[in-house]
Tab-separated table of C-alpha atoms and ligand atoms in Angstrom:
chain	number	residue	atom	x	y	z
A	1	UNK	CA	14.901	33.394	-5.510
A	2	UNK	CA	11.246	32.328	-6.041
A	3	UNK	CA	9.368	32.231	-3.016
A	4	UNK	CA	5.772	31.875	-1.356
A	5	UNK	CA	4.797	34.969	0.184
A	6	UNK	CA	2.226	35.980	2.490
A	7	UNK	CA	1.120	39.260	3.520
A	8	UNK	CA	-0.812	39.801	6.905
A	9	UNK	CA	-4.444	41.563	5.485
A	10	UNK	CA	-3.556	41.180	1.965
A	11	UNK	CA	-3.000	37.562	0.551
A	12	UNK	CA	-0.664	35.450	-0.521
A	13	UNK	CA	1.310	35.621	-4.050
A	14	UNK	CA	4.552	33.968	-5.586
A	15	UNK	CA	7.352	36.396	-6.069
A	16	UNK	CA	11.154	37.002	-6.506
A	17	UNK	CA	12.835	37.907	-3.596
A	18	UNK	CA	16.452	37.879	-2.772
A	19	UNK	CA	18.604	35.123	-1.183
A	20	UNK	CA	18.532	35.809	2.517
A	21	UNK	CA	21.775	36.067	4.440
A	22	UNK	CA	22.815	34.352	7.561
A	23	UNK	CA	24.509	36.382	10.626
A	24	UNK	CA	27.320	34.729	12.677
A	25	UNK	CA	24.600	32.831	15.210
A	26	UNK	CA	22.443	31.644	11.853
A	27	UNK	CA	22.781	28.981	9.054
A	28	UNK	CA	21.717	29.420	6.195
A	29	UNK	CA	20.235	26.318	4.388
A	30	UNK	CA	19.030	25.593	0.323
A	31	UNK	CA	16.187	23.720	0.121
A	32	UNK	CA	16.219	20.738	-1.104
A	33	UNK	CA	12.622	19.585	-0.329
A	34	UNK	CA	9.438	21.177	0.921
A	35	UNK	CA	5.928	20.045	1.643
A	36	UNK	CA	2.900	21.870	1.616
A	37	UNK	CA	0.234	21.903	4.289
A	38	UNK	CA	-2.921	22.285	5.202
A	39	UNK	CA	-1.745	25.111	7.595
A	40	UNK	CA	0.224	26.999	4.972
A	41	UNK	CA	-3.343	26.945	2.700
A	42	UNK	CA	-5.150	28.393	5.984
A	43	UNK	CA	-2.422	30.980	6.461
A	44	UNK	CA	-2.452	32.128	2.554
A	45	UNK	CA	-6.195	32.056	3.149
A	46	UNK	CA	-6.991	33.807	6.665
A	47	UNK	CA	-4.296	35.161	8.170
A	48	UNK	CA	-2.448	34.302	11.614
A	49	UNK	CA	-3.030	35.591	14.691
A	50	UNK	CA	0.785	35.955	15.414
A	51	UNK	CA	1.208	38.101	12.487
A	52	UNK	CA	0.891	41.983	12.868
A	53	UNK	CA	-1.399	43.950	9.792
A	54	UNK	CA	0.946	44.159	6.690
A	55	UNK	CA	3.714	42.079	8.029
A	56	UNK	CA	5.372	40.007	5.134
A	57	UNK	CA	6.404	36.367	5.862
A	58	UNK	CA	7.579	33.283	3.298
A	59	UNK	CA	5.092	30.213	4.092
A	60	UNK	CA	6.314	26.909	4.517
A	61	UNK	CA	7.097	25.092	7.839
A	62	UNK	CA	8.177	21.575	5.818
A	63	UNK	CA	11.548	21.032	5.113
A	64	UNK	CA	14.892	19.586	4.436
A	65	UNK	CA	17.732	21.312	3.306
A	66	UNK	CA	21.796	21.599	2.535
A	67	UNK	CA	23.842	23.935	4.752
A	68	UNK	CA	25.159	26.429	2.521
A	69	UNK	CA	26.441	29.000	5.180
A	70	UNK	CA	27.357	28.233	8.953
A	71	UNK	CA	27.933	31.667	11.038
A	72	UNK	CA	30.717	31.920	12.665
A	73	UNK	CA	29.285	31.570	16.178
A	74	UNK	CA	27.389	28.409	15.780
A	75	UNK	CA	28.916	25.347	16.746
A	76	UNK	CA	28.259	21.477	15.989
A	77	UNK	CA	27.003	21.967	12.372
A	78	UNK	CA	29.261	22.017	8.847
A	79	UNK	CA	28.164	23.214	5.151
A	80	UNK	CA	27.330	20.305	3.179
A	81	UNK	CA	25.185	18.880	5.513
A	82	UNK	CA	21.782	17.772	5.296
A	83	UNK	CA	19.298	18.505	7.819
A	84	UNK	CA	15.085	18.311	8.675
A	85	UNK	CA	14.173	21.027	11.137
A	86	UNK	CA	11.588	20.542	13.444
A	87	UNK	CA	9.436	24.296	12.946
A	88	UNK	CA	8.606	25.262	16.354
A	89	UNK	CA	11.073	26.618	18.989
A	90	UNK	CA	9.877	27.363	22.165
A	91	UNK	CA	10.946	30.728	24.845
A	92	UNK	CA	12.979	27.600	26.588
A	93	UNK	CA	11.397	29.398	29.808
A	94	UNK	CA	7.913	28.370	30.958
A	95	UNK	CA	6.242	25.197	31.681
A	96	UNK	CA	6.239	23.422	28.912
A	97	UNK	CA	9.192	24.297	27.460
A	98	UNK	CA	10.689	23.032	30.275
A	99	UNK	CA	8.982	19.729	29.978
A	100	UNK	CA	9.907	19.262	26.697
A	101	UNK	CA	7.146	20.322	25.117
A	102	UNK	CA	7.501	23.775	22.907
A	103	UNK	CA	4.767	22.939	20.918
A	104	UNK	CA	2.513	23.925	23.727
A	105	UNK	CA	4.678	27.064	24.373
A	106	UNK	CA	2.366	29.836	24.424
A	107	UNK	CA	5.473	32.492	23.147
A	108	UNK	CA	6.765	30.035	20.444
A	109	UNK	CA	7.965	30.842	16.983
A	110	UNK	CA	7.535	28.949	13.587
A	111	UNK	CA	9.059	29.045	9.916
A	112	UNK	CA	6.010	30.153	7.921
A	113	UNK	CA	4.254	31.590	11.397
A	114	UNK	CA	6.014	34.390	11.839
A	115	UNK	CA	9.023	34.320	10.290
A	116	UNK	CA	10.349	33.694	7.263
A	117	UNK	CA	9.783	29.560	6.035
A	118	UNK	CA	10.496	27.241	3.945
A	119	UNK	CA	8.711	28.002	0.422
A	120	UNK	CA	11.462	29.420	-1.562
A	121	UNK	CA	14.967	28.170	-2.135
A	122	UNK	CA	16.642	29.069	0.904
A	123	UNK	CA	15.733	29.633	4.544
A	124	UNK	CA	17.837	31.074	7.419
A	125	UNK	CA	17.876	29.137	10.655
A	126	UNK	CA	17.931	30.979	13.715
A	127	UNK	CA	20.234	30.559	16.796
A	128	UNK	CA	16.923	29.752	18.692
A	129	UNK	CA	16.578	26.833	16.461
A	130	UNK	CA	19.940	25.668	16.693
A	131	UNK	CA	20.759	25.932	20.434
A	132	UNK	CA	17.261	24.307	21.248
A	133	UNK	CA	18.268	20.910	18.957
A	134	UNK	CA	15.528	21.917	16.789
A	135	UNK	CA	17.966	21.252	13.770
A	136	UNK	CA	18.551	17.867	13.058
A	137	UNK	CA	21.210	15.703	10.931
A	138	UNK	CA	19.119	13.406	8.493
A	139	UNK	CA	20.899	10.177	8.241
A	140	UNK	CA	21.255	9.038	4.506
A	141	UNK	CA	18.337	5.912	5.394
A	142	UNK	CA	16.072	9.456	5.504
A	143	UNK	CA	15.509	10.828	1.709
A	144	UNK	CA	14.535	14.452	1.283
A	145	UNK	CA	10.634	13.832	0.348
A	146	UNK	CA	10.832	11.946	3.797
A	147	UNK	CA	12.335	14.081	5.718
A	148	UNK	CA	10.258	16.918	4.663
A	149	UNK	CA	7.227	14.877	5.942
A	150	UNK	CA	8.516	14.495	9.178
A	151	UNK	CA	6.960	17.523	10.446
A	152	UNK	CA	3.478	16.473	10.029
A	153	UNK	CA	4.542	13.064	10.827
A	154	UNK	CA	5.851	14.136	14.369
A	155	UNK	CA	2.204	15.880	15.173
A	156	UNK	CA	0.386	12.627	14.242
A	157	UNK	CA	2.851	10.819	16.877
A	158	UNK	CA	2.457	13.290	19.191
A	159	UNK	CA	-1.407	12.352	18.388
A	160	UNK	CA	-0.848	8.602	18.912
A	161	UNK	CA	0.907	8.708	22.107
A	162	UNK	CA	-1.653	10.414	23.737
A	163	UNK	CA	-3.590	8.259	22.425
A	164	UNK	CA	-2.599	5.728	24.323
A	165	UNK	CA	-2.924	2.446	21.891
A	166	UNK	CA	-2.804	-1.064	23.407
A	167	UNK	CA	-1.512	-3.982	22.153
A	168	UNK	CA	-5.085	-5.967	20.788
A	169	UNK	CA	-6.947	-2.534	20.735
A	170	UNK	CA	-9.701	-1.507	17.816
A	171	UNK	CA	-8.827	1.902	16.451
A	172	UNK	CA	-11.196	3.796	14.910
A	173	UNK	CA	-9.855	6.940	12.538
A	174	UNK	CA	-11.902	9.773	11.210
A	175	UNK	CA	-10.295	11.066	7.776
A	176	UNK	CA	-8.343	9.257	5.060
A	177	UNK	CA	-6.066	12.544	4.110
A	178	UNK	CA	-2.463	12.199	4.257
A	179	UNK	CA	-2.718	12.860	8.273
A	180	UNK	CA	-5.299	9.881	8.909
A	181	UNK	CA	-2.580	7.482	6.903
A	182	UNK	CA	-0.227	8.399	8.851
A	183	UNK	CA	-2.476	7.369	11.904
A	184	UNK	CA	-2.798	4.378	10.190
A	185	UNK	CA	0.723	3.818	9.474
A	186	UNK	CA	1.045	4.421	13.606
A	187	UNK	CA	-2.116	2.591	14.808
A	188	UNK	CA	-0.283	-0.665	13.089
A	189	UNK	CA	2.875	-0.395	14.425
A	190	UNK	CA	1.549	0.316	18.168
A	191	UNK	CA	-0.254	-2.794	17.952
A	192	UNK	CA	-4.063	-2.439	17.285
A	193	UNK	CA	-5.186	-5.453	16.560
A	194	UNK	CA	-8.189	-4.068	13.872
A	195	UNK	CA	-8.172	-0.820	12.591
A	196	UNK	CA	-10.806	1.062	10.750
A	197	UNK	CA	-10.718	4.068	8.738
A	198	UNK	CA	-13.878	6.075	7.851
A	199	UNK	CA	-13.944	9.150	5.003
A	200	UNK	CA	-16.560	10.250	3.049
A	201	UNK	CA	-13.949	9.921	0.017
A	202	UNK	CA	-14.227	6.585	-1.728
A	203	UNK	CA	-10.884	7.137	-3.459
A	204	UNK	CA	-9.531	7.445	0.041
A	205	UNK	CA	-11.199	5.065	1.137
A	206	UNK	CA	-9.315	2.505	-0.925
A	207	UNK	CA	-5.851	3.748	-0.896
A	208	UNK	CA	-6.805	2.962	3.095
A	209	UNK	CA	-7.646	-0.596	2.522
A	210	UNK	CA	-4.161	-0.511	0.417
A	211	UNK	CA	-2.066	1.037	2.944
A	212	UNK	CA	-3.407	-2.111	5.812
A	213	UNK	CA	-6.679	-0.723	6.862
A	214	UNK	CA	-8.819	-3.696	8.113
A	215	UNK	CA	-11.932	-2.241	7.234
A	216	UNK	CA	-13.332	0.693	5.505
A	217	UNK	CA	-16.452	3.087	6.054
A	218	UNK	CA	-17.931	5.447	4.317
A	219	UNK	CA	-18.916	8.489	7.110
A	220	UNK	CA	-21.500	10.577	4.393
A	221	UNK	CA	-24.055	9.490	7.039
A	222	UNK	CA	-23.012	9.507	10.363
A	223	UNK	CA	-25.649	7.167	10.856
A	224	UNK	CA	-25.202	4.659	9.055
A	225	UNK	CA	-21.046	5.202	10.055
A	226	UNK	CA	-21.945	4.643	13.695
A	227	UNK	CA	-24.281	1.161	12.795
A	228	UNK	CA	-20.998	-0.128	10.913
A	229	UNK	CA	-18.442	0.794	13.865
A	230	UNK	CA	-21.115	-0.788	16.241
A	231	UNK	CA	-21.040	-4.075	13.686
A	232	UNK	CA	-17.373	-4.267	13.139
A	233	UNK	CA	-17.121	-3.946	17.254
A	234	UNK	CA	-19.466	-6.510	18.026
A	235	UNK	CA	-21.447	-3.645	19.612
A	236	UNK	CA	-18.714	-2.366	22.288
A	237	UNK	CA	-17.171	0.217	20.093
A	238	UNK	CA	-13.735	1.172	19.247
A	239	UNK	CA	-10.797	1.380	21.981
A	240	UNK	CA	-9.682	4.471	20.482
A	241	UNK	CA	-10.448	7.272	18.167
A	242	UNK	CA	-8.789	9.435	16.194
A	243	UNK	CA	-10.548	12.583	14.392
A	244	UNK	CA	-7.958	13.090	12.172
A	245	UNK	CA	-10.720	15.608	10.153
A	246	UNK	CA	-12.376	18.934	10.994
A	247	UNK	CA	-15.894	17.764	11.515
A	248	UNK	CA	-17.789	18.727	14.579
A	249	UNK	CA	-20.013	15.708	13.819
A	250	UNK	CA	-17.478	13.342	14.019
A	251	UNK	CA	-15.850	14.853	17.215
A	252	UNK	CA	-19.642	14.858	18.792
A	253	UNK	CA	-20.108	11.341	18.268
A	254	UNK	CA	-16.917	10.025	18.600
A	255	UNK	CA	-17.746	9.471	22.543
A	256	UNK	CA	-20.700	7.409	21.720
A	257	UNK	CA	-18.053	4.994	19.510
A	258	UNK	CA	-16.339	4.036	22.263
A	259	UNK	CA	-15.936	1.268	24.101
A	260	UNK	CA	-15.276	1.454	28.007
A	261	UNK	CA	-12.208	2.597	28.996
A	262	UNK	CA	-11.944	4.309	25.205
A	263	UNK	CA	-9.792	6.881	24.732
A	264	UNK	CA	-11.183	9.629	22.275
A	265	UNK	CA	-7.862	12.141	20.518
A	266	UNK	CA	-9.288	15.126	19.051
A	267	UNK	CA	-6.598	15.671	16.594
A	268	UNK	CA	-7.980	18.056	13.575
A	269	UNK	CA	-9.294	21.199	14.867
A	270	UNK	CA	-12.814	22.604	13.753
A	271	UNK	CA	-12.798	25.710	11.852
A	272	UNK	CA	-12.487	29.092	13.461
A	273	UNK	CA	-15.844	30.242	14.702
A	274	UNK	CA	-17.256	26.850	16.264
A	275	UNK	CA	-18.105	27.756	19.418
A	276	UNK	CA	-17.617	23.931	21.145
A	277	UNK	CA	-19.655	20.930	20.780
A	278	UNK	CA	-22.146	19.017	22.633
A	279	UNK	CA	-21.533	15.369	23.549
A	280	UNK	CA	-22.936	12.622	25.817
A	281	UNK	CA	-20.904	13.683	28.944
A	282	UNK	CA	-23.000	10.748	30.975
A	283	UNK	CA	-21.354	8.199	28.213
A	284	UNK	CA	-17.744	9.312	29.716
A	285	UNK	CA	-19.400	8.893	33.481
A	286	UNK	CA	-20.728	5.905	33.160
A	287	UNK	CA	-17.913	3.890	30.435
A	288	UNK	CA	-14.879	5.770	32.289
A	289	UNK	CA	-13.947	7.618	28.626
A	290	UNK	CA	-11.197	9.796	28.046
A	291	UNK	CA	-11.335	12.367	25.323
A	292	UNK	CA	-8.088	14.046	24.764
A	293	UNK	CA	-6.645	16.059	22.115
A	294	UNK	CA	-2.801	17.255	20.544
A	295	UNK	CA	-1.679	19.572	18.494
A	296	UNK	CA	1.779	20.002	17.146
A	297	UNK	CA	4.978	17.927	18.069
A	298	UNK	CA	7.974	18.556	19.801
A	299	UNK	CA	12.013	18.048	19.187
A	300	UNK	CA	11.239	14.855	21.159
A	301	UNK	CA	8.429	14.041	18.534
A	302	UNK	CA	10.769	14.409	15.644
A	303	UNK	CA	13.343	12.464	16.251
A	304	UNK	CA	11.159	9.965	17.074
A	305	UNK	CA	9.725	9.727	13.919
A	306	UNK	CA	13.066	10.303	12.192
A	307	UNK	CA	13.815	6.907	13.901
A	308	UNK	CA	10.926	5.297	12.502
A	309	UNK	CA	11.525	6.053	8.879
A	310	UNK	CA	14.935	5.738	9.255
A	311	UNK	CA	14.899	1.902	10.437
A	312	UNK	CA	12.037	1.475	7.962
A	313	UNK	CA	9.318	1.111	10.084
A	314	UNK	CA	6.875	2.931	8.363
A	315	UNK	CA	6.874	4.576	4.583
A	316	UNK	CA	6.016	7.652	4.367
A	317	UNK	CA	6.868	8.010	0.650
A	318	UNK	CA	3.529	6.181	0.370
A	319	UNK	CA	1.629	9.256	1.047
A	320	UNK	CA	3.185	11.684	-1.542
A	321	UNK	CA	0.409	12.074	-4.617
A	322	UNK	CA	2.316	14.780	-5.796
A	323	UNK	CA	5.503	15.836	-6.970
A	324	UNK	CA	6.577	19.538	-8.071
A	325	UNK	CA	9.997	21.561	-9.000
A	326	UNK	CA	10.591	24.509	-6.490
A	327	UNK	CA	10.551	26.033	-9.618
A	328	UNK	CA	6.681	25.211	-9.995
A	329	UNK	CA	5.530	26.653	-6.688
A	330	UNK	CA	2.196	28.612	-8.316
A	331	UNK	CA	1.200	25.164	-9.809
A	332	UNK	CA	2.102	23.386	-6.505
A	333	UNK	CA	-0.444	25.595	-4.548
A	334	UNK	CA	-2.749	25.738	-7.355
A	335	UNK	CA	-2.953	21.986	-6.276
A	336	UNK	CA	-3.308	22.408	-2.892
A	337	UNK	CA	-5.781	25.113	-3.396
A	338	UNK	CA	-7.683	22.347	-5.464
A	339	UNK	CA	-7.740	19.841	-2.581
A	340	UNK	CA	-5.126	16.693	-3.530
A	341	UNK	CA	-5.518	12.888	-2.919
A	342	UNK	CA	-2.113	12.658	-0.907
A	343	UNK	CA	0.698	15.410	0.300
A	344	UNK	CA	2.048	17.713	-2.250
A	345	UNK	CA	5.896	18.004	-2.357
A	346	UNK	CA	8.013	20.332	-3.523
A	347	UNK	CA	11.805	19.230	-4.873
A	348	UNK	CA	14.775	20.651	-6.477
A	349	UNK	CA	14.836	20.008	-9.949
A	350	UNK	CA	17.821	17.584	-10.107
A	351	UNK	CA	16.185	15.072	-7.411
A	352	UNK	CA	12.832	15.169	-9.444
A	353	UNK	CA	12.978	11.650	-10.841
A	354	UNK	CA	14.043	10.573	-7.592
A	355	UNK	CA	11.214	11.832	-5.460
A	356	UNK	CA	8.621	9.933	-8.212
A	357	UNK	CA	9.860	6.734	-7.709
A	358	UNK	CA	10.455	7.452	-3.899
A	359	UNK	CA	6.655	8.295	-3.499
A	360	UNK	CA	4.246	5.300	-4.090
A	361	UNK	CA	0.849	7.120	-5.066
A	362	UNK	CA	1.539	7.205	-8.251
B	401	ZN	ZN1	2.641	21.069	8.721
B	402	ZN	ZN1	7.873	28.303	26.362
């Protein structure tokens, strides 16, 4: 089977490799749709810090599949079905595992991490997975390009309910990507009475004002930026904020955007090597600010979302720009590696037509 592969110290490349094969606690499951992230680009690119010199993984932590192969020790789960896994399991042991929360497990493991994911045409699912609910049924109300997206889609609502959005709040978000949409697509449905989205993309820009934004920005100058948000605010500032970019910029003035009581997530990480940022600490005394931050999203997370999509409350679809065979995996990166308008996906060949008209960026 084609697959994505990464080697720790040496690069990434697209090779044949042969079908993997489940043991009696495993499934085994062909992939019927896969998404490519930013993460996976960083990986291919730098490395991970969970991955040993020369140690050979598959990338891809985005996926739904068809059980082709349930060992004979797992219970609960039948070949045929389809299922979105959520990519992180936890040790089940400390903290916040046992809260819940395995996507701030400091022991966890992830498809595409450090071990074998998604980029290829089948993955095996470990018992770990499976006994910690981390592999989930998709309803038939969930397609595959969906389901796929639910990953990301579970970190942005682990994002947002930090967040803590109130019914008549102004959101501000930093970053029209596919992630900032889907803050968007959130922000609306939590109530937020005006939202605002700020890029330095104009093309962005606009599919924001498509997607429901109220207002638009462009953030080239952070100066003139901050004048708008102080405009659009009638000079309080924004309720909450949302860096859904890797700009230290944006995350340093971010605090000054805020009104009192404004709550501040710090959801894209800066690049490796930025040793912190400065910001007006006396603007948090004085307003009572709260800057937060997430990363990742748990079980809990996922289903979640699966819930939203499922009873149509949001449409992810909408942020799909592109659409690839599994077949087409070099040109699906060379994409990536070019920098898309909306969230690459990756399909079997048969559902091709399918995915297109399921996606609405085209
Ligand atoms: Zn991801
Ligand atoms: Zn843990």
């Amino acid at each position: 089977m084609l697959a994505a592969i990464y080697i720790q110290g040496k690069g990434m490349k697209i090779e044949e490799i042969p079908v993997p094969v489940n043991s009696e606690d495993e499934i085994l499951v062909k992939i019927r749709a896969t998404s490519i992230c930013g993460t996976d680009l960083k990986i291919a690119k730098n490395g991970h810090r969970k991955l040993k010199d020369g140690q050979k993984i598959v990338l891809g932590h985005e996926f739904v599949g068809e059980i082709t192969s349930v060992g004979r020790n797992v219970q609960g789960f039948k070949k045929g079905q389809r299922v979105g896994v959520a990519p992180n399991a936890g040790c089940g042991r400390c903290p916040a595992c046992i809260q819940g929360k395995s996507n701030y497990c400091p022991d966890y493991t992830a498809f595409g991490i450090d071990r074998d994911g998604a980029h290829s045409e089948y993955v095996v699912i470990p018992s770990k997975f499976i006994v910690q609910g981390n592999v989930i049924p998709l309803p038939d109300e969930v397609s595959d390009i969906e389901g796929c997206i639910l990953e990301p889609f579970s970190c942005v609502l682990n994002g947002v309910r930090v967040s803590k959005i109130e019914l008549g709040d102004t959101v501000l978000i930093f970053g029209a990507g596919p992630i900032g949409m889907m803050h968007l697509m959130l922000s609306k449905i939590s109530g937020a009475a005006k939202i605002i989205v700020a890029d330095i993309n104009r093309q962005r820009l606009e599919k924001a004002l498509e997607a429901g934004a109220d207002k638009i920005i462009d953030s080239s100058s952070m100066d003139e930026c901050s004048k708008s948000v102080m405009k659009e605010t009638g000079g309080r500032g924004a309720n909450v904020i949302i860096t859904a970019c890797p700009v230290r910029e944006v995350q340093e003035r971010s605090v000054q955007l805020l009104a009192p009581f404004g709550r501040v997530c710090l959801f894209g990480g800066l690049p490796k090597g930025t040793d912190g940022i400065k910001f007006d600490s006396n603007a948090v005394h004085y307003r009572n600010l709260t800057v937060t931050g997430s990363t990742g999203g748990s079980v809990d997370d996922f289903i979640r979302s699966m819930e939203l999509v499922r009873n149509r409350k949001v449409k992810l679809g909408s942020i799909v720009s592109d659409i690839f065979k599994l077949s087409e995996m070099e040109k699906a990166y060379a994409k990536m590696n070019a920098g898309p308008e909306g969230k690459i996906v990756l399909v079997e060949e048969a559902t091709v037509k399918k995915a297109v008209t399921e996606s609405r960026w085209y």
